[in-house]
Short mmCIF file of C-alpha atoms in Angstrom, two decimals:
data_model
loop_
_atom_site.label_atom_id
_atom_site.label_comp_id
_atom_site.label_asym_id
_atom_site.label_seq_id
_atom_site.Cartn_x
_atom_site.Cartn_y
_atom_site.Cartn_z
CA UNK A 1 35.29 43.20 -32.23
CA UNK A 2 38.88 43.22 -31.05
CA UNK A 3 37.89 41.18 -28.05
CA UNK A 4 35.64 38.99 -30.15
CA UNK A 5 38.77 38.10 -31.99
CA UNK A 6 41.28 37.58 -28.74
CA UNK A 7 38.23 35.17 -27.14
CA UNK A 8 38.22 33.03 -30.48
CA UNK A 9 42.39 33.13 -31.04
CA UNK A 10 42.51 31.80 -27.02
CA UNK A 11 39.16 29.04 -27.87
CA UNK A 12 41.39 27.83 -30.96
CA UNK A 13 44.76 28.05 -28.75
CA UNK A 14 42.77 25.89 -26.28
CA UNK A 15 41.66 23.47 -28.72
CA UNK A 16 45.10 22.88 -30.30
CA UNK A 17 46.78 22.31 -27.30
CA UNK A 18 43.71 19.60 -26.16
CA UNK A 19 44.17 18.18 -29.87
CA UNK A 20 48.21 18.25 -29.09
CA UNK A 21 47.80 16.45 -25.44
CA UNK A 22 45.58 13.72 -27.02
CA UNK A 23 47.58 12.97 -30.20
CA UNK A 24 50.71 12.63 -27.52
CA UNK A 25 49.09 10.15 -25.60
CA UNK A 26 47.45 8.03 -28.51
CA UNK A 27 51.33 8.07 -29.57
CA UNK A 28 52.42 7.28 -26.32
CA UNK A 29 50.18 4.54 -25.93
CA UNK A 30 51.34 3.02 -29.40
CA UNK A 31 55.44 3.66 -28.51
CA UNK A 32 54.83 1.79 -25.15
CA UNK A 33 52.42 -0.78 -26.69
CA UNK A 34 50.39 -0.51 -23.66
CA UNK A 35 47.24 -3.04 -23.74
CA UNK A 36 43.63 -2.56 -22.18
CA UNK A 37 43.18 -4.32 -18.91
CA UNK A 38 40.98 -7.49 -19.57
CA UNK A 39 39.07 -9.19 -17.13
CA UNK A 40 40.81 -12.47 -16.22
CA UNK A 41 38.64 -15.23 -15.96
CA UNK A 42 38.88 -18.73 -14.13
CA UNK A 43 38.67 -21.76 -16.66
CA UNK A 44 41.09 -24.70 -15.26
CA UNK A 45 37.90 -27.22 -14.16
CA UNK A 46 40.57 -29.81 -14.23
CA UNK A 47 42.49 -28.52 -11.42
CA UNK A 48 39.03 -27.21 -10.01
CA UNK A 49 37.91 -30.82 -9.88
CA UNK A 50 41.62 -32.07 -8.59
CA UNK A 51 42.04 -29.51 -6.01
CA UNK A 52 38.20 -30.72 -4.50
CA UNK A 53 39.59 -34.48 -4.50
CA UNK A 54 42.51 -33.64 -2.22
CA UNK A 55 39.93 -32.70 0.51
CA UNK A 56 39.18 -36.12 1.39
CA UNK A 57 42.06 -36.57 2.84
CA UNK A 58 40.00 -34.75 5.48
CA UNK A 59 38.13 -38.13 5.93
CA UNK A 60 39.77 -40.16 8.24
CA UNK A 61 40.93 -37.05 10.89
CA UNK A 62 37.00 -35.96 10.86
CA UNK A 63 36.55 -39.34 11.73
CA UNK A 64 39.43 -39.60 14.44
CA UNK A 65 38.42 -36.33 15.66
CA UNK A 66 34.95 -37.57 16.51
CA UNK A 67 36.08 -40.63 17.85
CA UNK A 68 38.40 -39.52 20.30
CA UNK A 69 35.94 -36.99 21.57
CA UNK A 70 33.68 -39.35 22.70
CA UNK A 71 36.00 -41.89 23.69
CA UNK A 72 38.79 -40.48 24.83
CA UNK A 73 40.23 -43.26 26.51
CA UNK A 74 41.06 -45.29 23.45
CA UNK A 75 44.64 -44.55 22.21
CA UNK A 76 44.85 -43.50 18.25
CA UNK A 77 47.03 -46.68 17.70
CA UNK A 78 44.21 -49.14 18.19
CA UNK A 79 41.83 -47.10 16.16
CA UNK A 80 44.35 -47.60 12.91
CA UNK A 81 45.09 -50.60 14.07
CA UNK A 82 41.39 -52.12 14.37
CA UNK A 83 40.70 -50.51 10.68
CA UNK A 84 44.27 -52.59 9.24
CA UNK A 85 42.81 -55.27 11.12
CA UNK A 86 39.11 -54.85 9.36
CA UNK A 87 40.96 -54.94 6.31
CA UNK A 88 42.94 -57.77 6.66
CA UNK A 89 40.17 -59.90 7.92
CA UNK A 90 38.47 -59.18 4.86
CA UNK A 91 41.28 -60.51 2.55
CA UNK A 92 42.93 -57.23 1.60
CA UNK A 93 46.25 -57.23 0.76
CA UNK A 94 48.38 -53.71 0.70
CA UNK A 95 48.34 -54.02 -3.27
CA UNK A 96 45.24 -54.92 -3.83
CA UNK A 97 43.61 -52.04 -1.52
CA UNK A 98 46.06 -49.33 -3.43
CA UNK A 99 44.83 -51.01 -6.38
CA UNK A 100 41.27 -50.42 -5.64
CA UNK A 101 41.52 -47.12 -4.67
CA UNK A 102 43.16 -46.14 -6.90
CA UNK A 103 40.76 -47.48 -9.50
CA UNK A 104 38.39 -45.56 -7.15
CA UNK A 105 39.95 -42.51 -6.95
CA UNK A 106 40.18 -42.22 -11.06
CA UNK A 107 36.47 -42.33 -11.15
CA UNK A 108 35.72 -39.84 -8.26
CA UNK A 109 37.94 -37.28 -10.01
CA UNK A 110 36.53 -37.74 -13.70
CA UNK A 111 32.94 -37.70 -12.17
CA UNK A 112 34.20 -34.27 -10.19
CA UNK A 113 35.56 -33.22 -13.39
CA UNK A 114 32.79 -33.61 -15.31
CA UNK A 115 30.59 -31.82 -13.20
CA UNK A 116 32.25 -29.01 -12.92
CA UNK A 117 32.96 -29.16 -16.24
CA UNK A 118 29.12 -28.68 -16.61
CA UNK A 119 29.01 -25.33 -14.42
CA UNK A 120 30.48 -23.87 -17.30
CA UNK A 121 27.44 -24.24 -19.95
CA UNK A 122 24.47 -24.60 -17.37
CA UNK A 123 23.23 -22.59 -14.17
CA UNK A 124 23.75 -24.81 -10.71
CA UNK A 125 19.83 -25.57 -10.31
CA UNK A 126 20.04 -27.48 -14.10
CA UNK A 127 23.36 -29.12 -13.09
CA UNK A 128 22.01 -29.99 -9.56
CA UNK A 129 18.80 -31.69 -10.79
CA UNK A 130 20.49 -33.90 -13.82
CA UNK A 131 22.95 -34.78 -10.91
CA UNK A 132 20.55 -35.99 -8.39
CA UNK A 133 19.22 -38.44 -11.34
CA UNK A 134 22.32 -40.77 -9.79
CA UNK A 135 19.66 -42.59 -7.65
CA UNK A 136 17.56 -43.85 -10.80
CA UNK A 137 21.07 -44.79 -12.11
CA UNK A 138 22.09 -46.16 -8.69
CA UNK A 139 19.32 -48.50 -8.69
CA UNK A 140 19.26 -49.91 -12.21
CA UNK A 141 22.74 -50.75 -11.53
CA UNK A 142 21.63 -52.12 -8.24
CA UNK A 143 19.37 -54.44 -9.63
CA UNK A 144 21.43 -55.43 -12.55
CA UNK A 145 25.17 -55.76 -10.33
CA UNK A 146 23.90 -56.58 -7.04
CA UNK A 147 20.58 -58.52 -8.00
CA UNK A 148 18.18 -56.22 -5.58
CA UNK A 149 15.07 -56.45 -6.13
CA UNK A 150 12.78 -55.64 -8.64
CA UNK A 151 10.52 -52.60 -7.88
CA UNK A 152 7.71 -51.40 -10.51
CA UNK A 153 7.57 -47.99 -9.22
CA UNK A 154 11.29 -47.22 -9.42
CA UNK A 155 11.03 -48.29 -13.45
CA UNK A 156 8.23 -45.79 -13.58
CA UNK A 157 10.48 -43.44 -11.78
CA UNK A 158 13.87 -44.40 -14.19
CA UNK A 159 11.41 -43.44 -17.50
CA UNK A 160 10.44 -40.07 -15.75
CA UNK A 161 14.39 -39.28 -14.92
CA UNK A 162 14.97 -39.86 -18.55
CA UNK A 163 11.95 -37.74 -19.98
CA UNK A 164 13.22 -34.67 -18.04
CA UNK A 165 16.83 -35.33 -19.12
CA UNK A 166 15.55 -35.14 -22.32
CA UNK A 167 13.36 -32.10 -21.84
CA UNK A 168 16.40 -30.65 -20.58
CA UNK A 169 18.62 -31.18 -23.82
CA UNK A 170 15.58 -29.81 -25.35
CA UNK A 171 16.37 -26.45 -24.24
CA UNK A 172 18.83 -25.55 -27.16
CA UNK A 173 15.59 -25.01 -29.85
CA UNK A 174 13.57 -23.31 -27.16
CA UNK A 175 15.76 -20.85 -25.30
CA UNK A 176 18.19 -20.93 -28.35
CA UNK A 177 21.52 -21.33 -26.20
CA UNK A 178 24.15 -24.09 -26.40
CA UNK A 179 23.16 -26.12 -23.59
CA UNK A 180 23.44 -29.59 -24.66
CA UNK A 181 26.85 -30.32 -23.81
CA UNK A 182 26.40 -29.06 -20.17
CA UNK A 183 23.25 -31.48 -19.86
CA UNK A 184 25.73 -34.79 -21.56
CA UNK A 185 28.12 -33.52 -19.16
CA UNK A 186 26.00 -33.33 -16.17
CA UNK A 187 24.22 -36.69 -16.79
CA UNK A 188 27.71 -38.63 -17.59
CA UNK A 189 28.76 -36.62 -14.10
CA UNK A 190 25.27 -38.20 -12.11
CA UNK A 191 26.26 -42.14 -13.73
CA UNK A 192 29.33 -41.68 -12.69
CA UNK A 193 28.47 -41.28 -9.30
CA UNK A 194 26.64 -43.66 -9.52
CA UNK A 195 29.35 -46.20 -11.06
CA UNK A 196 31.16 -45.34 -8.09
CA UNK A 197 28.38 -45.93 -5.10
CA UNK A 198 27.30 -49.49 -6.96
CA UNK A 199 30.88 -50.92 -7.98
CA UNK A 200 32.22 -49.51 -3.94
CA UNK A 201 29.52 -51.96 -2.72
CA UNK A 202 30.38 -54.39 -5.24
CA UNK A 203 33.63 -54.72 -4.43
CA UNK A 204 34.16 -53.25 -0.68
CA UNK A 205 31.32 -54.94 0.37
CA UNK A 206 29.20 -52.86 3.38
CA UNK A 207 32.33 -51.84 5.46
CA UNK A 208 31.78 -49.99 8.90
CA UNK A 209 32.31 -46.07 9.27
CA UNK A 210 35.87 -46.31 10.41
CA UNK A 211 37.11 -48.38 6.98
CA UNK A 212 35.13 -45.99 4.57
CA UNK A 213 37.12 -42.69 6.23
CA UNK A 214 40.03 -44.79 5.75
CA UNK A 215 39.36 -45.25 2.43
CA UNK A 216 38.10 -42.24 1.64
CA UNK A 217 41.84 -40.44 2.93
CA UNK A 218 43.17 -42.90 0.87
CA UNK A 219 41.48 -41.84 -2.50
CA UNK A 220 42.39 -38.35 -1.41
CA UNK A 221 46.41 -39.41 -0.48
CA UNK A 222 46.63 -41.06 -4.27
CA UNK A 223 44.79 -38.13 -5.72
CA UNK A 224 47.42 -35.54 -4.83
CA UNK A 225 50.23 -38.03 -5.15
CA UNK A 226 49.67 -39.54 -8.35
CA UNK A 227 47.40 -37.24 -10.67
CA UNK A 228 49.22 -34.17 -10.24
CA UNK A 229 51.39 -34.60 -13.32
CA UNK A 230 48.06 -34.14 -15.41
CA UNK A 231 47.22 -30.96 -14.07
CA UNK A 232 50.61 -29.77 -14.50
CA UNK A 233 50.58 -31.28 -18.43
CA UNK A 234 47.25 -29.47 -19.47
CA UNK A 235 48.62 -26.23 -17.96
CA UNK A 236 51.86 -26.80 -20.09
CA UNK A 237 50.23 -27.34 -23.31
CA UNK A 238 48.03 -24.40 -22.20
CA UNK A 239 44.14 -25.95 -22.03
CA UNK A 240 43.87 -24.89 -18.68
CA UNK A 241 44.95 -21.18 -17.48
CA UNK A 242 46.40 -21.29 -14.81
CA UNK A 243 47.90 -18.11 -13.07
CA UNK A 244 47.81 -16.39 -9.65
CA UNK A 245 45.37 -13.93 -10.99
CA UNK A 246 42.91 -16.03 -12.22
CA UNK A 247 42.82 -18.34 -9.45
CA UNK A 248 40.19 -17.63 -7.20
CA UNK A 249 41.36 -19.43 -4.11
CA UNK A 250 39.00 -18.13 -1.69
CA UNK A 251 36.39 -19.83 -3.56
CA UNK A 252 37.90 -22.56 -4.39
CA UNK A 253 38.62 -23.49 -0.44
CA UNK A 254 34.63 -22.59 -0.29
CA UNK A 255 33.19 -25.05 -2.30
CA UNK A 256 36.29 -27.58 -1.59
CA UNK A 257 34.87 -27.85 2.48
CA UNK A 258 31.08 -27.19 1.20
CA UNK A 259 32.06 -30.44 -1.49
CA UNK A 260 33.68 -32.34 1.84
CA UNK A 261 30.71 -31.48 3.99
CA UNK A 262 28.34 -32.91 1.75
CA UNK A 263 30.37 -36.26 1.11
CA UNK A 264 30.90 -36.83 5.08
CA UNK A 265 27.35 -36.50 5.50
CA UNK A 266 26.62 -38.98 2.49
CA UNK A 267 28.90 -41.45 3.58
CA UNK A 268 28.82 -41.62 7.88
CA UNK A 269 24.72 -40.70 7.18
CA UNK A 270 24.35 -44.80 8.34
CA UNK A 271 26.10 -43.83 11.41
CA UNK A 272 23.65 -41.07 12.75
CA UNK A 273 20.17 -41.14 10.62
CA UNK A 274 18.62 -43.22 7.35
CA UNK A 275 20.05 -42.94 4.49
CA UNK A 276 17.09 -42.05 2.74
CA UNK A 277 17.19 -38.68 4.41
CA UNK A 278 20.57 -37.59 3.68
CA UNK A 279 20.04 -38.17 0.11
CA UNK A 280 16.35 -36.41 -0.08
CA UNK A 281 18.74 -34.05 1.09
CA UNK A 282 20.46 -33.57 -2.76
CA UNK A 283 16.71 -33.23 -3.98
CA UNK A 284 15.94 -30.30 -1.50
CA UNK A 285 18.71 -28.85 -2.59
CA UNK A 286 17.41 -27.73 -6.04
CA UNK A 287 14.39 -25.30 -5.30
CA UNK A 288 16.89 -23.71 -2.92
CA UNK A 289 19.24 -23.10 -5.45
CA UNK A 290 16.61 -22.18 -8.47
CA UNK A 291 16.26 -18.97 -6.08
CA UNK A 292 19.35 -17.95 -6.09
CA UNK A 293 20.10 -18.20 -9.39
CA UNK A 294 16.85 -15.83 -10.00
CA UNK A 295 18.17 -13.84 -7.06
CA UNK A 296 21.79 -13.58 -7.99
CA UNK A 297 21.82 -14.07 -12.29
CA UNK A 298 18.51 -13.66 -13.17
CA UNK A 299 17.49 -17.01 -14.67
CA UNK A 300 14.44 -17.92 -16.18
CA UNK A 301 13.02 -21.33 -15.02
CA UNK A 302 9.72 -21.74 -17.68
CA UNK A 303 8.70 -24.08 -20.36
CA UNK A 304 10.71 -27.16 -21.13
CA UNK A 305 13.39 -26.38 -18.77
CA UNK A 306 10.34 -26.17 -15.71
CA UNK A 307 8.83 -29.30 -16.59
CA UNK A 308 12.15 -31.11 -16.86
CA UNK A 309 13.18 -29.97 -13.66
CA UNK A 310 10.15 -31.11 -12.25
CA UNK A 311 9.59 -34.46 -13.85
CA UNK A 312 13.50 -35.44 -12.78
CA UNK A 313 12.30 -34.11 -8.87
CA UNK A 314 9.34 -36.57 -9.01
CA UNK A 315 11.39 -39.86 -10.68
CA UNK A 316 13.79 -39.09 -7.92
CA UNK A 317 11.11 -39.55 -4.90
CA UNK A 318 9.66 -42.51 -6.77
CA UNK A 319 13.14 -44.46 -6.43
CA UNK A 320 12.80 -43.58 -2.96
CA UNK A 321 9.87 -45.61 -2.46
CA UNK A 322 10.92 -48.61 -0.22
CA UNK A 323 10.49 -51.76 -2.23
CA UNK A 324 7.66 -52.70 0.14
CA UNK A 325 5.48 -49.28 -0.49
CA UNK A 326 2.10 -52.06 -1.50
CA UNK A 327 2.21 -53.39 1.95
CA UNK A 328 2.44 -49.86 3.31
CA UNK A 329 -0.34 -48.86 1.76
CA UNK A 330 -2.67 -51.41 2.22
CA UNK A 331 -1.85 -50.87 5.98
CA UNK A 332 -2.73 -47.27 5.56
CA UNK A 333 -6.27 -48.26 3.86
CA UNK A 334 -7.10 -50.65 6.16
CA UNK A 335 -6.68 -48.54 8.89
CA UNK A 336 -8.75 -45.74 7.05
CA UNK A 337 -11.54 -47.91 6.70
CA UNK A 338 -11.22 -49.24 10.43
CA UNK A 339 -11.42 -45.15 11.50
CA UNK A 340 -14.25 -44.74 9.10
CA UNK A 341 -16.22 -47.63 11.09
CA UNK A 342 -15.82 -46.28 14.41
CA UNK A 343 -16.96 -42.64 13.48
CA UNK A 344 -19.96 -44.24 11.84
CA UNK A 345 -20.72 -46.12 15.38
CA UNK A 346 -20.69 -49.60 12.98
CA UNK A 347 -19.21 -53.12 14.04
CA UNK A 348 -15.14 -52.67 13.12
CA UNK A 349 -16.14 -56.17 11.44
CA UNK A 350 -18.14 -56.59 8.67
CA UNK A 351 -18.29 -58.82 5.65
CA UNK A 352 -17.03 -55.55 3.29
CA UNK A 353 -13.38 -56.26 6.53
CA UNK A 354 -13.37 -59.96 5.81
CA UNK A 355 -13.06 -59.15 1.81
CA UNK A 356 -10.38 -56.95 2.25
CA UNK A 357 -8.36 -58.63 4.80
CA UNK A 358 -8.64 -61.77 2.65
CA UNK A 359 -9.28 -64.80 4.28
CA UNK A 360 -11.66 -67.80 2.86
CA UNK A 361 -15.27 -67.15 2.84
CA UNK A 362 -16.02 -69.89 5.00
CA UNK A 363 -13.77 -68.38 7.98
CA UNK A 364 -15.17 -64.82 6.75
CA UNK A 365 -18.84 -66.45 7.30
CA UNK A 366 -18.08 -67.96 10.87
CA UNK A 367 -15.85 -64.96 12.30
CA UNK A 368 -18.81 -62.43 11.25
CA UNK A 369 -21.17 -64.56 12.63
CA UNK A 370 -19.48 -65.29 15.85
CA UNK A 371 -19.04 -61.31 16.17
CA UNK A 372 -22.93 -60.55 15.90
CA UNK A 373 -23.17 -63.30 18.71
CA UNK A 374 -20.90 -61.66 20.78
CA UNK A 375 -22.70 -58.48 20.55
#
């Protein structure tokens, strides 16, 4: 019994002096005022967007590099000076080209801004795929600005980009998430961009790979010149954080080259391959990232969000149609029909040809009739 009673006089000595240690530290941790450490997040897509635009500055050296690689005899004076030159030529003056671009560069960045802006409400795939309805956009503007011409098919394909834009703002009900500000954004991000490739024709005309580099630096050179006070006014009045732990620079000098990659390759695409290409390009793009963001954040493509998706992929390969796409199928019948002739051991001329090639009856008559001669 007497040890009984030492074993539960050391248990309670025990348990005092735990009780002791952990009232000290709760009052330690009060008398220092020390805070839990919080996980610091990134939200400045202001600077995000600014610090992207200063990349194309990169234009115009990718563009030198290039050039003097393959010609290496040509000095890097007459280069500049047969892009001045261009310029010139085309009635530029120094103010009115700074003018421009600078108009220019304001749009780029908002555009930039806007889409990034999006990132914050919607997974990439869903920001990806209301982007890459810029082409609809680019050709309605096309055809209303630059009088191209009118293509049925690429209406049909404008109404389908709008259905899955609005199957996409649709998701709030469904999935019950706030995600109709991140598809506005988005959109406004893809007409933008679209603004920007219709009113650069519009006004720059169809300039050659050297002048759009040039340009291109130039956008970047007023961009980090000019537009750095607002970055440094919406960290002062504190809407964008901005501190050297939340800054994630590695990944911000990621996407910055992936983002200058991607505009080369849309730009000096004339140079190397069809445009067309380059910008199925944007299209492929969203399958490939729908799997990682299963992979890496487990998203759920189903439903509204699916069909939206899918409806926007389809307008966009519509507007790719070239505006002769009757012609090139009627080619492709006509030579169907022609192999289906010569399996079946038939004449490749026969009244059912003349119909569909279209000529007069009369000359229809007296070539089918000069053909059974003949054989």
């Amino acid at each position: 019994s007497s040890s009984r009673a030492d074993l539960s006089t050391e248990l309670e000595d025990i348990l005092a002096i735990s009780d002791s240690s952990l009232h000290h530290v709760e009052d330690a941790t009060e008398m220092f005022n020390i805070p839990p450490r919080q996980p610091v997040y990134f939200s400045a897509p202001f600077f995000a967007a600014w610090f992207f635009t200063n990349f194309s500055l990169l234009f115009f050296p990718i563009y030198l590099l290039g050039l003097v690689s393959t010609r290496k005899c040509e000095k890097l004076s007459d280069i500049l000076g047969d892009v001045l030159r261009g310029f010139r030529e085309r009635g530029f003056t120094v103010g009115r080209f700074l003018n421009r671009c600078l108009c220019f560069c304001i749009l780029w960045l908002v555009t930039t801004y806007l889409y990034t802006l999006s990132l914050h409400v919607l997974y990439a795939t869903d920001a990806l795929a209301l982007f890459a309805t810029n082409v609809a956009c680019v050709y309605l503007l096309s055809w209303v600005i630059l009088h191209e011409q009118f293509v049925g098919v690429r209406i049909v394909a404008i109404i389908l980009c709008d259905t899955g834009i609005a199957l996409l703002a649709y998701m709030d009900g469904i999935t019950e998430s706030r995600t109709l500000s991140g598809v506005v954004l988005a959109t406004l991000a893809g007409a933008g961009y679209a603004v920007f490739r219709v009113m650069f024709r519009k006004v720059m005309g169809d300039p050659p790979v050297s002048q759009i580099a040039f340009i291109f630096t130039a956008l970047g050179f007023l961009n980090a010149l000019l537009l750095w006070p607002v970055v440094l006014g919406l960290y002062l009045t504190g809407t964008e954080s901005l501190t050297s732990e939340s800054i994630p620079w590695n990944l911000l000098f990621a996407a910055s080259l992936l983002l200058l990659v991607f505009h080369v390759l849309m730009q000096f695409s004339a140079a190397v391959t069809y445009n067309m290409f380059v910008t199925l390009g944007l299209i492929t793009a969203v399958p490939v990232s729908g799997a990682l963001d299963v992979i890496l954040y487990s998203a759920n493509f189903a439903g509204m969000k699916l069909a939206g998706v899918i409806l926007i992929g389809i307008g966009f390969f519509l507007v790719m149609f070239p505006a002769n796409w009757p012609d090139y199928i009627t080619r492709l019948l006509r030579s169907i029909i022609m192999l289906g002739h010569n399996a079946s051991g038939r004449p490749a001329l026969c009244k059912r040809d003349a119909i569909v090639t279209g000529p007069s009856t009369r000359y229809a008559q007296r070539h089918i009739t000069r053909t059974h001669h003949i054989s």
